[in-house]
Amino acid sequence: MEKQRPLILIANDDGYQAKGIRSLIEMVRDFGDVLVCAPDGPRSGYSRAFTTMVLFNKLISSEPGLDIYGCSGTPVDCVKMAYHQIVNRTPDLVLSGINHGDNASTNAQYSGTVGVAIEGAMKGIPSIAFSLCDYSEDADFTPMTEVVRHLVGKVLSEGLPHYTCLNVNFPVTDDYKGIRMCRMAHGQWHKEVEKREHPRGGLDYYWMTGYYQSDEPEAEDTDAWALAHGYCAITPLTVDLTDHKALHELKLFE
């Protein structure tokens, strides 16, 4: 009896039309059968949100070893839809991205790309989120090929710890230094809400904008430092939000 090929589920937050997800498909499709279930349009910043109302799902294209679906919901909806309605077996791996823009440090909290990987990990499936620090629609993802293929092969064969996923961010640089295992940098966004006047008058409106600033720019063990210095940053994330250190240190009722 012929051995069943691994099933790889791919989603993102930029939509199934994005160059990043198309690049990721081509990088990994020889590892197994690929099922893509991705939003039917951009859903950046949706984090781990999911839809409680009506969802629509459409088969966009199908060929041997590759099916692509477009979903009207969020990135997390796409994982749920694929897992509960499309496939008849549990995926061996969930991949997210490749995102147009980085999802390091605080950005990981807002990222729909990372939300996909966390949803996969919550279902007990090894999961990886990939991002490139280039926001352009026509970004060049080919420098990520070696890292993507190495991690996919490694995780397919060895798995990941339960409730753990990987957040992988790749720099845009002419001086690529290699790979670093990192923790999330501590930092925050500043001046996030900008008031603007409508050109035709009437009500003012507000634009979400701002800039990110690390609270520890010299900390060499962080993802922000690694990216700023030409390294690919790999950060293990856990679904468990418990602060285990505080759990043992806080004496709130003593």
PDB file of C-alpha atoms in Angstrom:
ATOM      1  CA  MET A   1       0.000   0.000   0.000  1.00  0.00           C
ATOM      2  CA  GLU A   2       1.412   3.371  -1.052  1.00  0.00           C
ATOM      3  CA  LYS A   3       2.248   5.693   1.838  1.00  0.00           C
ATOM      4  CA  GLN A   4      -0.018   8.733   2.106  1.00  0.00           C
ATOM      5  CA  ARG A   5       1.686  12.020   1.384  1.00  0.00           C
ATOM      6  CA  PRO A   6       1.731  14.625   4.181  1.00  0.00           C
ATOM      7  CA  LEU A   7      -1.106  17.147   4.077  1.00  0.00           C
ATOM      8  CA  ILE A   8      -0.001  20.776   4.384  1.00  0.00           C
ATOM      9  CA  LEU A   9      -2.631  23.429   5.135  1.00  0.00           C
ATOM     10  CA  ILE A  10      -1.682  26.958   4.098  1.00  0.00           C
ATOM     11  CA  ALA A  11      -3.460  30.196   5.013  1.00  0.00           C
ATOM     12  CA  ASN A  12      -2.513  33.871   5.326  1.00  0.00           C
ATOM     13  CA  ASP A  13      -3.927  37.330   6.030  1.00  0.00           C
ATOM     14  CA  ASP A  14      -3.088  38.987   2.695  1.00  0.00           C
ATOM     15  CA  GLY A  15      -5.563  36.916   0.661  1.00  0.00           C
ATOM     16  CA  TYR A  16      -5.160  33.929  -1.636  1.00  0.00           C
ATOM     17  CA  GLN A  17      -4.204  36.262  -4.519  1.00  0.00           C
ATOM     18  CA  ALA A  18      -1.093  37.611  -2.737  1.00  0.00           C
ATOM     19  CA  LYS A  19       2.362  36.910  -4.112  1.00  0.00           C
ATOM     20  CA  GLY A  20       3.591  35.768  -0.700  1.00  0.00           C
ATOM     21  CA  ILE A  21       1.216  32.824  -0.412  1.00  0.00           C
ATOM     22  CA  ARG A  22       1.776  31.859  -4.040  1.00  0.00           C
ATOM     23  CA  SER A  23       5.533  31.854  -3.404  1.00  0.00           C
ATOM     24  CA  LEU A  24       5.101  29.711  -0.295  1.00  0.00           C
ATOM     25  CA  ILE A  25       3.011  27.171  -2.221  1.00  0.00           C
ATOM     26  CA  GLU A  26       5.752  26.723  -4.805  1.00  0.00           C
ATOM     27  CA  MET A  27       8.426  26.391  -2.119  1.00  0.00           C
ATOM     28  CA  VAL A  28       6.703  23.513  -0.315  1.00  0.00           C
ATOM     29  CA  ARG A  29       4.366  21.670  -2.669  1.00  0.00           C
ATOM     30  CA  ASP A  30       6.833  18.834  -3.267  1.00  0.00           C
ATOM     31  CA  PHE A  31       6.719  18.004   0.475  1.00  0.00           C
ATOM     32  CA  GLY A  32       3.136  16.752   0.247  1.00  0.00           C
ATOM     33  CA  ASP A  33      -0.415  17.548  -0.783  1.00  0.00           C
ATOM     34  CA  VAL A  34      -1.198  21.222  -0.297  1.00  0.00           C
ATOM     35  CA  LEU A  35      -4.561  22.639   0.695  1.00  0.00           C
ATOM     36  CA  VAL A  36      -4.834  26.426   0.636  1.00  0.00           C
ATOM     37  CA  CYS A  37      -7.731  28.081   2.436  1.00  0.00           C
ATOM     38  CA  ALA A  38      -7.100  31.817   2.579  1.00  0.00           C
ATOM     39  CA  PRO A  39      -9.178  34.992   2.816  1.00  0.00           C
ATOM     40  CA  ASP A  40     -10.776  36.324  -0.362  1.00  0.00           C
ATOM     41  CA  GLY A  41      -9.144  39.701   0.321  1.00  0.00           C
ATOM     42  CA  PRO A  42      -6.710  41.429   2.710  1.00  0.00           C
ATOM     43  CA  ARG A  43      -7.287  40.718   6.422  1.00  0.00           C
ATOM     44  CA  SER A  44      -4.154  42.166   8.016  1.00  0.00           C
ATOM     45  CA  GLY A  45      -4.398  42.918  11.721  1.00  0.00           C
ATOM     46  CA  TYR A  46      -7.180  40.427  12.411  1.00  0.00           C
ATOM     47  CA  SER A  47      -4.999  38.536  14.888  1.00  0.00           C
ATOM     48  CA  ARG A  48      -7.012  35.602  16.309  1.00  0.00           C
ATOM     49  CA  ALA A  49     -10.463  36.997  15.481  1.00  0.00           C
ATOM     50  CA  PHE A  50     -13.079  34.640  14.070  1.00  0.00           C
ATOM     51  CA  THR A  51     -16.527  35.083  12.557  1.00  0.00           C
ATOM     52  CA  THR A  52     -19.720  34.194  14.441  1.00  0.00           C
ATOM     53  CA  MET A  53     -22.091  34.793  11.531  1.00  0.00           C
ATOM     54  CA  VAL A  54     -22.260  33.472   7.947  1.00  0.00           C
ATOM     55  CA  LEU A  55     -19.146  32.370   6.060  1.00  0.00           C
ATOM     56  CA  PHE A  56     -18.744  31.672   2.364  1.00  0.00           C
ATOM     57  CA  ASN A  57     -16.119  29.385   0.897  1.00  0.00           C
ATOM     58  CA  LYS A  58     -15.277  28.912  -2.785  1.00  0.00           C
ATOM     59  CA  LEU A  59     -12.972  26.507  -4.607  1.00  0.00           C
ATOM     60  CA  ILE A  60     -10.724  28.763  -6.681  1.00  0.00           C
ATOM     61  CA  SER A  61      -8.609  26.133  -8.423  1.00  0.00           C
ATOM     62  CA  SER A  62      -7.792  22.439  -8.197  1.00  0.00           C
ATOM     63  CA  GLU A  63      -5.017  20.312  -9.626  1.00  0.00           C
ATOM     64  CA  PRO A  64      -3.254  17.137  -8.472  1.00  0.00           C
ATOM     65  CA  GLY A  65      -1.725  17.825  -5.054  1.00  0.00           C
ATOM     66  CA  LEU A  66      -3.016  21.403  -4.777  1.00  0.00           C
ATOM     67  CA  ASP A  67      -6.467  22.802  -3.962  1.00  0.00           C
ATOM     68  CA  ILE A  68      -7.023  26.530  -3.371  1.00  0.00           C
ATOM     69  CA  TYR A  69     -10.095  27.902  -1.580  1.00  0.00           C
ATOM     70  CA  GLY A  70     -11.102  31.503  -0.933  1.00  0.00           C
ATOM     71  CA  CYS A  71     -12.951  32.225   2.317  1.00  0.00           C
ATOM     72  CA  SER A  72     -15.008  35.282   3.220  1.00  0.00           C
ATOM     73  CA  GLY A  73     -13.810  35.220   6.832  1.00  0.00           C
ATOM     74  CA  THR A  74     -10.721  35.942   8.887  1.00  0.00           C
ATOM     75  CA  PRO A  75      -7.406  34.054   8.767  1.00  0.00           C
ATOM     76  CA  VAL A  76      -8.480  31.972  11.780  1.00  0.00           C
ATOM     77  CA  ASP A  77     -11.810  31.258  10.059  1.00  0.00           C
ATOM     78  CA  CYS A  78      -9.834  29.815   7.154  1.00  0.00           C
ATOM     79  CA  VAL A  79      -8.124  27.282   9.411  1.00  0.00           C
ATOM     80  CA  LYS A  80     -11.415  26.343  11.057  1.00  0.00           C
ATOM     81  CA  MET A  81     -13.158  26.035   7.701  1.00  0.00           C
ATOM     82  CA  ALA A  82     -10.445  23.825   6.247  1.00  0.00           C
ATOM     83  CA  TYR A  83     -10.172  21.689   9.374  1.00  0.00           C
ATOM     84  CA  HIS A  84     -13.891  21.101   9.892  1.00  0.00           C
ATOM     85  CA  GLN A  85     -15.397  21.290   6.402  1.00  0.00           C
ATOM     86  CA  ILE A  86     -12.852  20.695   3.636  1.00  0.00           C
ATOM     87  CA  VAL A  87     -10.366  18.009   4.664  1.00  0.00           C
ATOM     88  CA  ASN A  88     -11.176  14.481   5.765  1.00  0.00           C
ATOM     89  CA  ARG A  89      -7.972  14.043   7.765  1.00  0.00           C
ATOM     90  CA  THR A  90      -5.956  16.171  10.156  1.00  0.00           C
ATOM     91  CA  PRO A  91      -3.264  18.217   8.384  1.00  0.00           C
ATOM     92  CA  ASP A  92       0.307  17.249   9.221  1.00  0.00           C
ATOM     93  CA  LEU A  93       1.442  20.874   9.113  1.00  0.00           C
ATOM     94  CA  VAL A  94      -0.093  24.346   9.091  1.00  0.00           C
ATOM     95  CA  LEU A  95       1.823  27.123   7.335  1.00  0.00           C
ATOM     96  CA  SER A  96       0.959  30.812   7.267  1.00  0.00           C
ATOM     97  CA  GLY A  97       2.208  33.550   4.954  1.00  0.00           C
ATOM     98  CA  ILE A  98       4.485  34.462   3.505  1.00  0.00           C
ATOM     99  CA  ASN A  99       3.355  37.803   4.906  1.00  0.00           C
ATOM    100  CA  HIS A 100       4.155  41.071   3.148  1.00  0.00           C
ATOM    101  CA  GLY A 101       5.766  42.853   6.132  1.00  0.00           C
ATOM    102  CA  ASP A 102       7.318  41.764   9.413  1.00  0.00           C
ATOM    103  CA  ASN A 103       5.443  40.269  12.340  1.00  0.00           C
ATOM    104  CA  ALA A 104       8.149  40.539  14.965  1.00  0.00           C
ATOM    105  CA  SER A 105       7.849  41.866  18.509  1.00  0.00           C
ATOM    106  CA  THR A 106       4.498  43.534  19.296  1.00  0.00           C
ATOM    107  CA  ASN A 107       3.316  43.013  15.716  1.00  0.00           C
ATOM    108  CA  ALA A 108       2.889  39.309  16.458  1.00  0.00           C
ATOM    109  CA  GLN A 109       0.034  40.188  18.827  1.00  0.00           C
ATOM    110  CA  TYR A 110      -1.960  41.850  16.036  1.00  0.00           C
ATOM    111  CA  SER A 111      -0.959  39.628  13.142  1.00  0.00           C
ATOM    112  CA  GLY A 112      -3.452  37.484  11.276  1.00  0.00           C
ATOM    113  CA  THR A 113      -0.464  35.587   9.911  1.00  0.00           C
ATOM    114  CA  VAL A 114       0.585  34.601  13.419  1.00  0.00           C
ATOM    115  CA  GLY A 115      -3.073  34.024  14.317  1.00  0.00           C
ATOM    116  CA  VAL A 116      -3.169  31.211  11.734  1.00  0.00           C
ATOM    117  CA  ALA A 117      -0.155  29.489  13.302  1.00  0.00           C
ATOM    118  CA  ILE A 118      -1.585  29.821  16.816  1.00  0.00           C
ATOM    119  CA  GLU A 119      -4.902  28.347  15.654  1.00  0.00           C
ATOM    120  CA  GLY A 120      -3.027  25.414  14.157  1.00  0.00           C
ATOM    121  CA  ALA A 121      -1.088  24.904  17.390  1.00  0.00           C
ATOM    122  CA  MET A 122      -4.336  25.030  19.379  1.00  0.00           C
ATOM    123  CA  LYS A 123      -5.515  22.082  17.289  1.00  0.00           C
ATOM    124  CA  GLY A 124      -2.334  20.164  18.075  1.00  0.00           C
ATOM    125  CA  ILE A 125      -0.868  20.627  14.585  1.00  0.00           C
ATOM    126  CA  PRO A 126       2.759  21.764  14.136  1.00  0.00           C
ATOM    127  CA  SER A 127       2.485  25.284  12.711  1.00  0.00           C
ATOM    128  CA  ILE A 128       4.805  27.947  11.288  1.00  0.00           C
ATOM    129  CA  ALA A 129       4.167  31.610  10.391  1.00  0.00           C
ATOM    130  CA  PHE A 130       6.469  33.140   7.765  1.00  0.00           C
ATOM    131  CA  SER A 131       6.933  36.881   7.158  1.00  0.00           C
ATOM    132  CA  LEU A 132       9.255  39.027   5.033  1.00  0.00           C
ATOM    133  CA  CYS A 133      10.154  42.570   6.083  1.00  0.00           C
ATOM    134  CA  ASP A 134       8.932  43.982   2.774  1.00  0.00           C
ATOM    135  CA  TYR A 135       5.424  45.441   2.477  1.00  0.00           C
ATOM    136  CA  SER A 136       5.412  45.819  -1.316  1.00  0.00           C
ATOM    137  CA  GLU A 137       2.924  43.755  -3.345  1.00  0.00           C
ATOM    138  CA  ASP A 138       5.726  42.566  -5.638  1.00  0.00           C
ATOM    139  CA  ALA A 139       8.221  41.674  -2.882  1.00  0.00           C
ATOM    140  CA  ASP A 140      10.949  39.155  -3.719  1.00  0.00           C
ATOM    141  CA  PHE A 141      10.453  36.083  -1.515  1.00  0.00           C
ATOM    142  CA  THR A 142      13.112  33.887  -3.113  1.00  0.00           C
ATOM    143  CA  PRO A 143      15.782  34.644  -0.440  1.00  0.00           C
ATOM    144  CA  MET A 144      13.516  32.847   2.060  1.00  0.00           C
ATOM    145  CA  THR A 145      13.395  29.588   0.092  1.00  0.00           C
ATOM    146  CA  GLU A 146      16.214  27.785   1.908  1.00  0.00           C
ATOM    147  CA  VAL A 147      14.906  28.719   5.372  1.00  0.00           C
ATOM    148  CA  VAL A 148      11.317  27.781   4.497  1.00  0.00           C
ATOM    149  CA  ARG A 149      12.231  24.423   3.013  1.00  0.00           C
ATOM    150  CA  HIS A 150      14.595  23.536   5.863  1.00  0.00           C
ATOM    151  CA  LEU A 151      11.998  24.328   8.533  1.00  0.00           C
ATOM    152  CA  VAL A 152       9.179  22.548   6.719  1.00  0.00           C
ATOM    153  CA  GLY A 153      11.265  19.401   6.317  1.00  0.00           C
ATOM    154  CA  LYS A 154      12.476  19.534   9.913  1.00  0.00           C
ATOM    155  CA  VAL A 155       9.051  20.117  11.451  1.00  0.00           C
ATOM    156  CA  LEU A 156       7.347  17.502   9.260  1.00  0.00           C
ATOM    157  CA  SER A 157       9.847  14.894  10.420  1.00  0.00           C
ATOM    158  CA  GLU A 158      10.278  15.926  14.058  1.00  0.00           C
ATOM    159  CA  GLY A 159       7.204  17.996  14.960  1.00  0.00           C
ATOM    160  CA  LEU A 160       7.071  20.779  17.563  1.00  0.00           C
ATOM    161  CA  PRO A 161       6.290  20.829  21.289  1.00  0.00           C
ATOM    162  CA  HIS A 162       2.594  20.746  22.105  1.00  0.00           C
ATOM    163  CA  TYR A 163       0.932  24.195  21.966  1.00  0.00           C
ATOM    164  CA  THR A 164       4.047  25.710  20.355  1.00  0.00           C
ATOM    165  CA  CYS A 165       4.333  27.327  16.926  1.00  0.00           C
ATOM    166  CA  LEU A 166       7.140  29.174  15.169  1.00  0.00           C
ATOM    167  CA  ASN A 167       7.112  32.841  14.160  1.00  0.00           C
ATOM    168  CA  VAL A 168       9.702  33.304  11.397  1.00  0.00           C
ATOM    169  CA  ASN A 169      10.659  36.793  10.196  1.00  0.00           C
ATOM    170  CA  PHE A 170      13.137  37.376   7.369  1.00  0.00           C
ATOM    171  CA  PRO A 171      15.025  40.653   6.792  1.00  0.00           C
ATOM    172  CA  VAL A 172      15.443  42.604   3.582  1.00  0.00           C
ATOM    173  CA  THR A 173      19.178  43.161   3.404  1.00  0.00           C
ATOM    174  CA  ASP A 174      22.206  42.936   1.126  1.00  0.00           C
ATOM    175  CA  ASP A 175      24.212  41.536   4.040  1.00  0.00           C
ATOM    176  CA  TYR A 176      22.298  38.480   5.247  1.00  0.00           C
ATOM    177  CA  LYS A 177      23.970  37.064   8.358  1.00  0.00           C
ATOM    178  CA  GLY A 178      22.058  33.822   8.942  1.00  0.00           C
ATOM    179  CA  ILE A 179      19.490  32.578  11.468  1.00  0.00           C
ATOM    180  CA  ARG A 180      18.985  33.372  15.150  1.00  0.00           C
ATOM    181  CA  MET A 181      16.596  31.839  17.655  1.00  0.00           C
ATOM    182  CA  CYS A 182      15.082  34.811  19.479  1.00  0.00           C
ATOM    183  CA  ARG A 183      12.562  35.975  22.011  1.00  0.00           C
ATOM    184  CA  MET A 184      10.012  38.664  21.247  1.00  0.00           C
ATOM    185  CA  ALA A 185      11.342  42.171  21.738  1.00  0.00           C
ATOM    186  CA  HIS A 186       9.554  44.399  24.222  1.00  0.00           C
ATOM    187  CA  GLY A 187       8.273  47.508  22.502  1.00  0.00           C
ATOM    188  CA  GLN A 188       5.190  49.432  21.475  1.00  0.00           C
ATOM    189  CA  TRP A 189       3.595  51.534  18.781  1.00  0.00           C
ATOM    190  CA  HIS A 190       3.462  55.320  19.220  1.00  0.00           C
ATOM    191  CA  LYS A 191       1.104  57.961  17.777  1.00  0.00           C
ATOM    192  CA  GLU A 192      -1.164  55.208  16.482  1.00  0.00           C
ATOM    193  CA  VAL A 193      -4.282  57.283  15.762  1.00  0.00           C
ATOM    194  CA  GLU A 194      -4.087  60.245  13.380  1.00  0.00           C
ATOM    195  CA  LYS A 195      -6.996  62.695  13.033  1.00  0.00           C
ATOM    196  CA  ARG A 196      -7.730  63.799   9.469  1.00  0.00           C
ATOM    197  CA  GLU A 197     -10.202  66.146   7.820  1.00  0.00           C
ATOM    198  CA  HIS A 198     -12.430  64.818   5.087  1.00  0.00           C
ATOM    199  CA  PRO A 199     -11.621  66.663   1.821  1.00  0.00           C
ATOM    200  CA  ARG A 200     -15.334  67.312   1.219  1.00  0.00           C
ATOM    201  CA  GLY A 201     -15.972  68.530   4.733  1.00  0.00           C
ATOM    202  CA  GLY A 202     -18.242  67.029   7.320  1.00  0.00           C
ATOM    203  CA  LEU A 203     -17.045  64.668  10.024  1.00  0.00           C
ATOM    204  CA  ASP A 204     -13.393  64.217  10.825  1.00  0.00           C
ATOM    205  CA  TYR A 205     -12.048  60.708  10.460  1.00  0.00           C
ATOM    206  CA  TYR A 206      -9.149  58.813  12.033  1.00  0.00           C
ATOM    207  CA  TRP A 207      -6.371  56.802  10.422  1.00  0.00           C
ATOM    208  CA  MET A 208      -4.511  54.004  12.193  1.00  0.00           C
ATOM    209  CA  THR A 209      -0.827  54.749  11.688  1.00  0.00           C
ATOM    210  CA  GLY A 210       2.188  55.375  13.937  1.00  0.00           C
ATOM    211  CA  TYR A 211       5.631  53.882  14.355  1.00  0.00           C
ATOM    212  CA  TYR A 212       7.111  51.015  16.332  1.00  0.00           C
ATOM    213  CA  GLN A 213       9.858  51.570  18.885  1.00  0.00           C
ATOM    214  CA  SER A 214      11.692  48.845  20.770  1.00  0.00           C
ATOM    215  CA  ASP A 215      12.012  49.340  24.523  1.00  0.00           C
ATOM    216  CA  GLU A 216      15.285  47.404  24.454  1.00  0.00           C
ATOM    217  CA  PRO A 217      17.085  48.169  21.166  1.00  0.00           C
ATOM    218  CA  GLU A 218      20.418  46.823  22.400  1.00  0.00           C
ATOM    219  CA  ALA A 219      19.051  43.449  23.568  1.00  0.00           C
ATOM    220  CA  GLU A 220      20.767  41.048  21.178  1.00  0.00           C
ATOM    221  CA  ASP A 221      18.524  38.083  22.020  1.00  0.00           C
ATOM    222  CA  THR A 222      15.389  39.677  20.511  1.00  0.00           C
ATOM    223  CA  ASP A 223      13.714  39.345  17.131  1.00  0.00           C
ATOM    224  CA  ALA A 224      13.805  43.117  16.552  1.00  0.00           C
ATOM    225  CA  TRP A 225      17.586  43.221  17.068  1.00  0.00           C
ATOM    226  CA  ALA A 226      18.134  40.220  14.807  1.00  0.00           C
ATOM    227  CA  LEU A 227      16.147  41.711  11.925  1.00  0.00           C
ATOM    228  CA  ALA A 228      17.821  45.097  12.297  1.00  0.00           C
ATOM    229  CA  HIS A 229      21.221  43.397  12.020  1.00  0.00           C
ATOM    230  CA  GLY A 230      20.520  41.200   8.997  1.00  0.00           C
ATOM    231  CA  TYR A 231      19.429  37.946  10.638  1.00  0.00           C
ATOM    232  CA  CYS A 232      16.380  35.775  10.105  1.00  0.00           C
ATOM    233  CA  ALA A 233      14.568  35.683  13.454  1.00  0.00           C
ATOM    234  CA  ILE A 234      12.819  32.503  14.600  1.00  0.00           C
ATOM    235  CA  THR A 235      10.703  32.878  17.729  1.00  0.00           C
ATOM    236  CA  PRO A 236       8.865  29.959  19.338  1.00  0.00           C
ATOM    237  CA  LEU A 237       5.430  31.074  20.545  1.00  0.00           C
ATOM    238  CA  THR A 238       3.113  29.242  22.897  1.00  0.00           C
ATOM    239  CA  VAL A 239      -0.661  29.108  23.021  1.00  0.00           C
ATOM    240  CA  ASP A 240      -0.464  29.033  26.818  1.00  0.00           C
ATOM    241  CA  LEU A 241      -0.802  32.686  27.910  1.00  0.00           C
ATOM    242  CA  THR A 242      -0.091  31.878  31.540  1.00  0.00           C
ATOM    243  CA  ASP A 243       2.758  33.898  33.056  1.00  0.00           C
ATOM    244  CA  HIS A 244       4.308  30.948  34.869  1.00  0.00           C
ATOM    245  CA  LYS A 245       6.914  33.104  36.594  1.00  0.00           C
ATOM    246  CA  ALA A 246       4.269  35.447  38.010  1.00  0.00           C
ATOM    247  CA  LEU A 247       2.097  32.470  38.917  1.00  0.00           C
ATOM    248  CA  HIS A 248       4.707  31.417  41.460  1.00  0.00           C
ATOM    249  CA  GLU A 249       5.899  34.886  42.485  1.00  0.00           C
ATOM    250  CA  LEU A 250       2.689  36.870  42.969  1.00  0.00           C
ATOM    251  CA  LYS A 251       1.382  36.800  46.528  1.00  0.00           C
ATOM    252  CA  LEU A 252      -1.935  38.540  46.022  1.00  0.00           C
ATOM    253  CA  PHE A 253      -3.837  37.142  48.995  1.00  0.00           C
ATOM    254  CA  GLU A 254      -1.098  36.667  51.561  1.00  0.00           C
TER     255      GLU A 254
END
